[in-house]
Coordinates of C-alpha atoms in Angstrom, one line a residue:
X975 CA 36.9 -31.5 -51.8
X976 CA 37.1 -27.8 -52.3
X977 CA 39.6 -25.6 -54.1
X978 CA 40.2 -21.9 -53.4
X979 CA 39.6 -19.4 -56.3
X980 CA 42.3 -19.6 -58.9
X981 CA 41.3 -17.1 -61.6
X982 CA 39.0 -14.1 -61.4
X983 CA 38.6 -13.5 -65.1
X984 CA 35.3 -15.2 -66.2
X985 CA 33.9 -16.0 -69.6
X986 CA 31.2 -13.4 -70.4
X987 CA 29.4 -15.4 -73.1
X988 CA 25.7 -15.8 -72.5
X989 CA 24.3 -19.2 -71.8
X990 CA 22.0 -20.7 -74.4
X991 CA 18.8 -21.4 -72.4
X992 CA 17.0 -24.5 -73.3
X993 CA 14.2 -23.8 -75.7
X994 CA 12.0 -26.6 -74.6
X995 CA 10.8 -26.9 -71.0
X996 CA 11.4 -30.3 -69.4
X997 CA 8.4 -32.7 -69.2
X998 CA 6.6 -32.6 -65.9
X999 CA 6.2 -35.9 -64.0
X1000 CA 4.2 -36.5 -60.8
X1001 CA 6.6 -37.2 -58.1
X1002 CA 6.8 -33.7 -56.6
X1003 CA 5.4 -33.8 -53.0
X1004 CA 4.1 -30.2 -53.4
X1005 CA 1.7 -31.2 -56.2
X1006 CA 2.3 -27.8 -57.8
X1007 CA 4.3 -26.7 -60.9
X1008 CA 4.1 -22.9 -60.9
X1009 CA 5.6 -21.2 -64.0
X1010 CA 6.4 -17.8 -62.3
X1011 CA 7.6 -16.6 -59.0
X1012 CA 10.8 -16.9 -56.9
X1013 CA 13.1 -19.8 -57.0
X1014 CA 15.4 -20.2 -54.0
X1015 CA 18.8 -21.7 -54.6
X1016 CA 21.4 -22.9 -52.0
X1017 CA 25.0 -23.2 -53.2
X1018 CA 28.1 -23.9 -51.1
X1019 CA 30.2 -21.0 -49.9
X1020 CA 33.8 -21.4 -51.2
X1021 CA 37.1 -20.0 -49.9
X1022 CA 37.3 -17.0 -52.2
X1023 CA 33.7 -17.2 -53.3
X1024 CA 33.5 -14.1 -55.6
X1025 CA 34.5 -15.9 -58.8
X1026 CA 31.9 -18.5 -58.3
X1027 CA 29.3 -15.8 -57.6
X1028 CA 30.1 -14.1 -60.9
X1029 CA 29.6 -17.4 -62.9
X1030 CA 26.3 -18.1 -61.1
X1031 CA 25.1 -14.5 -61.5
X1032 CA 25.6 -14.8 -65.3
X1033 CA 23.5 -18.1 -65.3
X1034 CA 20.8 -16.4 -63.2
X1035 CA 20.6 -13.3 -65.4
X1036 CA 20.1 -15.4 -68.5
X1037 CA 17.6 -17.7 -66.8
X1038 CA 15.5 -14.7 -65.5
X1039 CA 15.6 -13.1 -69.0
X1040 CA 14.3 -16.4 -70.6
X1041 CA 11.6 -16.9 -68.0
X1042 CA 9.5 -13.7 -67.6
X1043 CA 8.0 -13.2 -64.2
X1044 CA 10.7 -15.4 -62.5
X1045 CA 13.2 -14.4 -60.0
X1046 CA 16.1 -16.5 -58.6
X1047 CA 17.3 -15.9 -55.1
X1048 CA 20.8 -17.5 -54.5
X1049 CA 22.1 -18.1 -51.0
X1050 CA 25.6 -19.3 -50.3
X1051 CA 25.7 -21.6 -47.2
X1052 CA 28.7 -22.7 -45.2
X1053 CA 29.8 -26.2 -46.0
X1054 CA 30.5 -27.2 -42.4
X1055 CA 26.9 -26.5 -41.3
X1056 CA 25.1 -27.8 -44.4
X1057 CA 23.9 -31.0 -42.7
X1058 CA 21.8 -29.0 -40.2
X1059 CA 20.5 -26.7 -42.8
X1060 CA 19.5 -29.5 -45.2
X1061 CA 17.8 -31.5 -42.4
X1062 CA 15.8 -28.5 -41.4
X1063 CA 14.8 -27.9 -45.1
X1064 CA 13.6 -31.5 -45.5
X1065 CA 11.5 -31.2 -42.3
X1066 CA 10.0 -27.8 -43.2
X1067 CA 9.3 -27.4 -47.0
X1068 CA 8.4 -23.7 -46.5
X1069 CA 12.0 -23.0 -45.5
X1070 CA 13.5 -25.2 -48.2
X1071 CA 15.2 -24.1 -51.4
X1072 CA 14.0 -25.3 -54.8
X1073 CA 17.5 -26.1 -56.0
X1074 CA 20.6 -26.9 -54.1
X1075 CA 24.2 -28.0 -54.3
X1076 CA 25.2 -31.1 -52.3
X1077 CA 28.2 -33.4 -51.9
X1078 CA 28.0 -36.4 -54.2
X1079 CA 28.4 -38.9 -51.3
X1080 CA 25.3 -37.3 -49.7
X1081 CA 23.0 -38.4 -52.6
X1082 CA 21.8 -41.7 -51.2
X1083 CA 21.2 -40.3 -47.7
X1084 CA 19.2 -37.4 -49.1
X1085 CA 17.1 -39.7 -51.2
X1086 CA 16.5 -42.0 -48.2
X1087 CA 15.3 -38.9 -46.3
X1088 CA 12.8 -38.1 -49.0
X1089 CA 14.4 -34.7 -49.9
X1090 CA 15.5 -35.0 -53.5
X1091 CA 13.3 -35.0 -56.6
X1092 CA 13.4 -37.9 -59.1
X1093 CA 14.5 -36.3 -62.4
X1094 CA 15.2 -39.5 -64.3
X1095 CA 13.0 -38.5 -67.2
X1096 CA 14.3 -35.0 -67.5
X1097 CA 17.9 -36.1 -67.2
X1098 CA 17.4 -38.7 -70.0
X1099 CA 16.0 -35.9 -72.2
X1100 CA 18.8 -33.5 -71.5
X1101 CA 21.1 -33.4 -74.5
X1102 CA 24.2 -32.8 -72.4
X1103 CA 23.7 -35.9 -70.3
X1104 CA 25.2 -38.2 -72.8
X1105 CA 28.6 -36.7 -72.3
X1106 CA 28.6 -37.0 -68.5
X1107 CA 31.2 -39.5 -67.3
X1108 CA 30.0 -42.8 -65.9
X1109 CA 31.1 -42.2 -62.3
X1110 CA 29.6 -38.8 -62.2
X1111 CA 26.3 -40.2 -63.4
X1112 CA 26.6 -42.9 -60.8
X1113 CA 26.9 -40.2 -58.1
X1114 CA 23.4 -38.9 -58.9
X1115 CA 21.8 -42.4 -59.3
X1116 CA 20.1 -44.4 -56.5
X1117 CA 18.3 -47.7 -57.3
X1118 CA 18.4 -46.9 -61.0
X1119 CA 16.8 -43.4 -60.6
X1120 CA 18.4 -40.1 -61.1
X1121 CA 18.3 -37.4 -58.4
X1122 CA 20.2 -34.5 -59.8
X1123 CA 22.9 -33.4 -62.2
X1124 CA 26.7 -33.7 -61.6
X1125 CA 28.3 -30.3 -61.0
X1126 CA 32.0 -31.0 -60.8
X1127 CA 34.3 -33.9 -60.0
X1128 CA 37.6 -34.2 -58.1
X1129 CA 40.2 -37.0 -58.1
X1130 CA 43.6 -37.6 -56.6
X1131 CA 47.0 -38.4 -58.2
X1132 CA 50.7 -38.6 -57.2
X1133 CA 52.5 -35.4 -56.5
X1134 CA 56.3 -35.8 -56.4
X1135 CA 59.4 -33.6 -55.9
X1136 CA 61.3 -33.3 -59.1
X1137 CA 64.3 -31.8 -57.4
X1138 CA 64.5 -34.7 -54.9
X1139 CA 64.1 -37.3 -57.6
X1140 CA 66.8 -35.7 -59.7
X1141 CA 69.3 -35.4 -56.7
X1142 CA 68.7 -39.1 -55.7
X1143 CA 68.7 -40.3 -59.4
X1144 CA 65.2 -41.8 -58.9
X1145 CA 62.7 -42.9 -61.5
X1146 CA 59.0 -42.0 -61.2
X1147 CA 57.4 -45.2 -59.8
X1148 CA 55.4 -47.2 -62.4
X1149 CA 53.8 -49.7 -59.9
X1150 CA 52.6 -49.6 -56.3
X1151 CA 55.5 -51.8 -55.3
X1152 CA 57.9 -49.3 -56.9
X1153 CA 56.0 -46.5 -55.1
X1154 CA 56.7 -48.1 -51.7
X1155 CA 60.4 -48.8 -52.5
X1156 CA 60.9 -45.3 -53.8
X1157 CA 59.3 -43.8 -50.7
X1158 CA 61.7 -45.8 -48.5
X1159 CA 64.7 -44.8 -50.7
X1160 CA 63.8 -41.1 -50.3
X1161 CA 63.5 -41.4 -46.5
X1162 CA 66.7 -43.4 -46.2
X1163 CA 68.7 -40.8 -48.1
X1164 CA 66.8 -37.8 -46.6
X1165 CA 65.8 -38.4 -43.0
X1166 CA 64.2 -34.9 -42.9
X1167 CA 61.6 -36.0 -45.5
X1168 CA 58.7 -38.5 -45.5
X1169 CA 59.2 -40.6 -48.5
X1170 CA 55.5 -40.8 -49.3
X1171 CA 53.4 -38.9 -46.7
X1172 CA 50.4 -40.9 -45.8
X1173 CA 47.6 -40.5 -43.3
X1174 CA 45.7 -42.9 -41.1
X1175 CA 42.6 -40.7 -41.3
X1176 CA 43.0 -40.2 -45.1
X1177 CA 40.3 -42.6 -46.3
X1178 CA 40.3 -41.5 -50.0
X1179 CA 44.0 -41.6 -50.2
X1180 CA 44.0 -45.2 -48.9
X1181 CA 41.2 -46.5 -51.1
X1182 CA 43.2 -46.7 -54.4
X1183 CA 45.4 -49.3 -52.7
X1184 CA 42.4 -51.4 -51.9
X1185 CA 40.8 -51.0 -55.3
X1186 CA 44.1 -51.6 -57.2
X1187 CA 44.4 -55.0 -55.6
X1188 CA 40.8 -55.9 -56.7
X1189 CA 39.2 -55.1 -53.4
X1190 CA 35.9 -53.3 -52.8
X1191 CA 34.3 -51.3 -50.0
X1192 CA 31.1 -53.2 -50.3
X1193 CA 29.1 -55.4 -52.8
X1194 CA 25.5 -55.2 -53.7
X1195 CA 23.0 -52.9 -55.4
X1196 CA 19.5 -51.4 -55.2
X1197 CA 20.2 -50.2 -51.7
X1198 CA 21.2 -53.6 -50.3
X1199 CA 24.9 -53.8 -49.5
X1200 CA 27.3 -56.0 -47.6
X1201 CA 30.8 -55.0 -46.6
X1202 CA 33.7 -56.4 -48.6
X1203 CA 36.5 -54.6 -46.7
X1204 CA 37.6 -57.9 -45.1
X1205 CA 37.9 -59.8 -48.4
X1206 CA 41.3 -61.3 -49.2
X1207 CA 41.8 -58.8 -52.0
X1208 CA 40.8 -55.8 -49.8
X1209 CA 43.1 -57.0 -47.0
X1210 CA 46.0 -57.2 -49.5
X1211 CA 45.4 -53.5 -50.4
X1212 CA 45.0 -52.5 -46.7
X1213 CA 48.4 -54.3 -46.0
X1214 CA 50.0 -52.4 -48.9
X1215 CA 48.8 -49.0 -47.5
X1216 CA 49.4 -49.6 -43.8
X1217 CA 52.9 -50.9 -44.5
X1218 CA 53.9 -47.4 -45.4
X1219 CA 53.5 -46.3 -41.8
X1220 CA 56.8 -47.0 -40.3
X1221 CA 60.2 -45.5 -39.4
X1222 CA 61.4 -46.2 -42.9
X1223 CA 58.9 -43.9 -44.5
X1224 CA 56.2 -42.1 -42.5
X1225 CA 56.4 -43.0 -38.8
X1226 CA 53.0 -44.0 -37.3
X1227 CA 53.5 -41.7 -34.3
X1228 CA 53.4 -38.7 -36.7
X1229 CA 51.3 -40.0 -39.6
X1230 CA 48.5 -42.1 -38.1
X1231 CA 46.4 -39.1 -37.2
X1232 CA 46.9 -37.3 -40.5
X1233 CA 44.0 -36.6 -42.9
X1234 CA 44.2 -35.6 -46.5
X1235 CA 44.7 -31.9 -45.9
X1236 CA 47.6 -32.7 -43.5
X1237 CA 49.4 -34.8 -46.1
X1238 CA 49.1 -32.1 -48.7
X1239 CA 50.2 -29.4 -46.3
X1240 CA 53.3 -31.5 -45.4
X1241 CA 54.2 -31.9 -49.1
X1242 CA 53.6 -28.2 -49.9
X1243 CA 55.8 -27.2 -46.9
X1244 CA 58.7 -29.3 -48.4
X1245 CA 58.5 -32.1 -45.8
X1246 CA 57.8 -35.0 -48.2
X1247 CA 59.1 -36.5 -51.4
X1248 CA 55.7 -37.6 -52.5
X1249 CA 52.0 -37.2 -51.6
X1250 CA 48.6 -38.3 -52.9
X1251 CA 46.7 -35.1 -53.6
X1252 CA 43.8 -33.9 -55.6
X1253 CA 43.4 -31.5 -58.6
X1254 CA 41.9 -29.3 -55.9
X1255 CA 45.2 -29.4 -54.0
X1256 CA 47.1 -27.6 -56.8
X1257 CA 46.6 -24.1 -55.5
X1258 CA 47.8 -25.0 -52.0
X1259 CA 50.9 -26.7 -53.4
X1260 CA 51.6 -23.8 -55.7
X1261 CA 51.5 -21.5 -52.7
X1262 CA 54.0 -23.6 -50.8
X1263 CA 57.8 -24.0 -50.7
X1264 CA 57.8 -26.6 -53.4
X1265 CA 56.5 -24.3 -56.2
X1266 CA 58.4 -25.0 -59.4
X1267 CA 60.0 -28.2 -57.9
X1268 CA 57.2 -30.8 -58.3
X1269 CA 55.2 -32.6 -60.9
X1270 CA 52.1 -34.8 -60.9
X1271 CA 51.4 -38.2 -62.5
X1272 CA 48.5 -40.7 -62.0
X1273 CA 48.9 -42.9 -59.0
X1274 CA 50.3 -46.2 -60.4
X1275 CA 48.5 -49.5 -60.1
X1276 CA 49.7 -53.0 -59.3
X1277 CA 51.0 -53.7 -62.8
X1278 CA 53.4 -51.6 -64.9
X1279 CA 51.6 -48.9 -66.8
X1280 CA 48.3 -49.2 -65.0
X1281 CA 46.6 -46.5 -63.0
X1282 CA 45.1 -47.2 -59.6
X1283 CA 41.4 -46.5 -59.4
X1284 CA 40.7 -43.2 -57.7
X1285 CA 37.7 -42.1 -55.7
X1286 CA 35.6 -39.7 -57.8
X1287 CA 34.6 -36.9 -55.4
X1288 CA 32.8 -33.7 -56.2
X1289 CA 29.4 -32.1 -56.0
X1290 CA 26.0 -32.3 -57.6
X1291 CA 23.0 -30.0 -58.2
X1292 CA 19.6 -31.3 -57.3
X1293 CA 16.0 -30.2 -57.0
X1294 CA 14.1 -30.6 -53.8
X1295 CA 11.0 -32.8 -53.8
X1296 CA 9.1 -30.0 -52.0
X1297 CA 9.5 -27.5 -54.8
X1298 CA 6.3 -25.8 -56.2
X1299 CA 8.2 -24.8 -59.3
X1300 CA 9.2 -28.2 -60.7
X1301 CA 9.6 -27.4 -64.4
X1302 CA 11.5 -24.1 -63.7
X1303 CA 13.7 -25.7 -61.0
X1304 CA 14.7 -28.6 -63.2
X1305 CA 15.5 -26.2 -66.0
X1306 CA 17.6 -24.1 -63.6
X1307 CA 19.4 -27.2 -62.4
X1308 CA 20.4 -28.0 -66.0
X1309 CA 21.6 -24.5 -66.6
X1310 CA 23.7 -24.5 -63.4
X1311 CA 25.2 -27.9 -64.4
X1312 CA 25.5 -27.1 -68.1
X1313 CA 28.7 -27.5 -70.2
X1314 CA 29.2 -23.7 -70.5
X1315 CA 28.7 -23.2 -66.7
X1316 CA 31.2 -26.0 -65.9
X1317 CA 33.7 -24.6 -68.3
X1318 CA 33.4 -21.2 -66.6
X1319 CA 33.7 -22.7 -63.2
X1320 CA 36.9 -24.4 -64.2
X1321 CA 38.3 -21.1 -65.3
X1322 CA 37.1 -19.4 -62.1
X1323 CA 37.6 -22.0 -59.4
X1324 CA 39.5 -24.9 -61.0
X1325 CA 36.6 -27.3 -60.6
X1326 CA 37.0 -30.2 -63.0
X1327 CA 34.1 -30.6 -65.3
X1328 CA 32.0 -33.8 -65.3
X1329 CA 31.6 -33.8 -69.1
X1330 CA 34.4 -35.6 -70.8
X1331 CA 34.6 -33.2 -73.8
X1332 CA 34.7 -30.1 -71.6
X1333 CA 37.3 -31.7 -69.3
X1334 CA 39.5 -32.4 -72.3
X1335 CA 39.3 -28.8 -73.3
X1336 CA 40.3 -27.8 -69.8
X1337 CA 43.3 -30.1 -69.9
X1338 CA 44.5 -28.4 -73.2
X1339 CA 44.2 -25.0 -71.5
X1340 CA 45.9 -26.0 -68.2
X1341 CA 48.6 -28.7 -68.3
X1342 CA 48.4 -29.4 -64.6
X1343 CA 45.0 -31.0 -65.2
X1344 CA 46.3 -33.7 -67.6
X1345 CA 47.2 -36.4 -65.0
X1346 CA 43.9 -36.0 -63.3
X1347 CA 42.1 -36.3 -66.6
X1348 CA 44.1 -39.4 -67.3
X1349 CA 43.1 -40.8 -63.9
X1350 CA 39.5 -40.2 -64.6
X1351 CA 39.7 -41.8 -68.1
X1352 CA 41.3 -44.9 -66.6
X1353 CA 38.3 -45.5 -64.4
X1354 CA 37.3 -44.3 -61.0
X1355 CA 35.3 -45.7 -58.1
X1356 CA 32.5 -44.4 -55.9
X1357 CA 31.2 -45.2 -52.4
X1358 CA 28.2 -47.5 -52.0
X1359 CA 24.9 -45.8 -53.0
X1360 CA 23.5 -46.4 -49.6
X1361 CA 22.2 -43.9 -47.0
X1362 CA 24.3 -45.9 -44.5
X1363 CA 27.5 -44.5 -46.1
X1364 CA 27.0 -41.2 -44.2
X1365 CA 26.9 -43.1 -40.9
X1366 CA 29.9 -45.2 -41.8
X1367 CA 31.9 -42.1 -42.9
X1368 CA 30.9 -40.0 -39.9
X1369 CA 31.6 -42.9 -37.5
X1370 CA 35.2 -43.0 -38.9
X1371 CA 34.9 -46.8 -39.4
X1372 CA 37.7 -46.9 -42.0
X1373 CA 40.2 -44.4 -40.4
X1374 CA 39.7 -46.4 -37.1
X1375 CA 40.6 -49.6 -39.0
X1376 CA 43.8 -48.1 -40.5
X1377 CA 44.8 -46.6 -37.2
X1378 CA 44.3 -49.8 -35.2
X1379 CA 46.6 -51.5 -37.7
X1380 CA 49.4 -49.0 -37.9
X1381 CA 49.4 -48.6 -34.1
X1382 CA 49.9 -52.4 -33.7
X1383 CA 46.6 -52.8 -31.8
X1384 CA 45.2 -55.2 -34.4
X1385 CA 46.4 -57.1 -37.4
X1386 CA 44.9 -56.5 -40.8
X1387 CA 42.6 -59.5 -40.7
X1388 CA 41.1 -58.6 -37.3
X1389 CA 40.8 -54.9 -37.9
X1390 CA 39.2 -55.4 -41.3
X1391 CA 36.7 -58.0 -39.9
X1392 CA 35.8 -55.6 -37.1
X1393 CA 35.3 -52.7 -39.7
X1394 CA 33.2 -55.0 -41.9
X1395 CA 30.9 -55.8 -38.9
X1396 CA 30.4 -52.0 -38.2
X1397 CA 29.7 -51.4 -41.9
X1398 CA 27.2 -54.2 -42.1
X1399 CA 25.4 -53.0 -38.9
X1400 CA 25.1 -49.6 -40.7
X1401 CA 23.8 -51.2 -43.9
X1402 CA 21.2 -53.2 -42.0
X1403 CA 20.1 -50.2 -40.0
X1404 CA 18.8 -48.5 -43.2
X1405 CA 17.0 -51.6 -44.5

């Protein structure tokens, strides 16, 4: 979900700080709304973090200037250990930050744990909110209430080798069926290459196949979900994805254990004709052997000209319920997630903005962004807004299903039914 630093030159324009303070509501557990003092902020530590720090420092400087008697203390925390840090913060408000960055799939779990502040009213009054794309808005929404502001979004598309396609006189696939046949054609002609490199542990590379055939991960709303991974439509998509694991494309013995990073690494190293990679994979591919010999298009859907729905990953910025600086913290959240900040973070880190207009401007500046913007515009999907998703994800329910199928241990129907049972157990465990 992360992208190393791409550009170090940052926009120096000052942020326009909101003239009107957000309205204060009464769902802060601290019961306080101090208008001065120190605000603590936790943001994720990136690979090559300096450009991010420069953007954030500019936001902080403007914020402190606009709010006399206020200081902002920013700490960059390791992504890998964030779960422990956040759990400790929820349990001990005195050690908790006022504002923090978090992965968008963590929203429902953090709300369930009582850690995030309901900012529905403030978000509704925020002038920029109307330009936030629908999936990004969904990623901060639980049971109809808003618990943060989208910070950036990431999606995946189809990377392909232009030199290989030219040598083999291949057309860029326009449907998923063509994608599979093209992958097999590449491997048949070039045994040293995976046609389309796929991974049994690559959940978010597999999901577009399920969604393109009309399947869903789960159905339901308002925190009550039931698995749909064993539906006929979902099984059709699972079959389409797992059929790519074979000696005619990507042998199961080599590919079943691969995750998303593994597939991108293989493509960047010149070992595959195609790969499903994110906008955040661009830097790694540019640093590899295929630099200058690849292009990117949206992953095709089932029908000609369609685009397969992609998972909308990314991060959000939220306020902790324990804050004693509610008004200031919400204002700072909005400044960190503002259009100007997101534009600067795209220039600095390559993070795709969550605002449609800012994202379009980014695509005009950097051509590599265009297929990802098209993918977002075509419609994306998100995980169930349930705290159970963290359990499902960490328990590797879906990777286990895919691996059981490609290894021949179970057929699609049996593996998907077993996965559905595990998902439903998790959904029931959180009420």
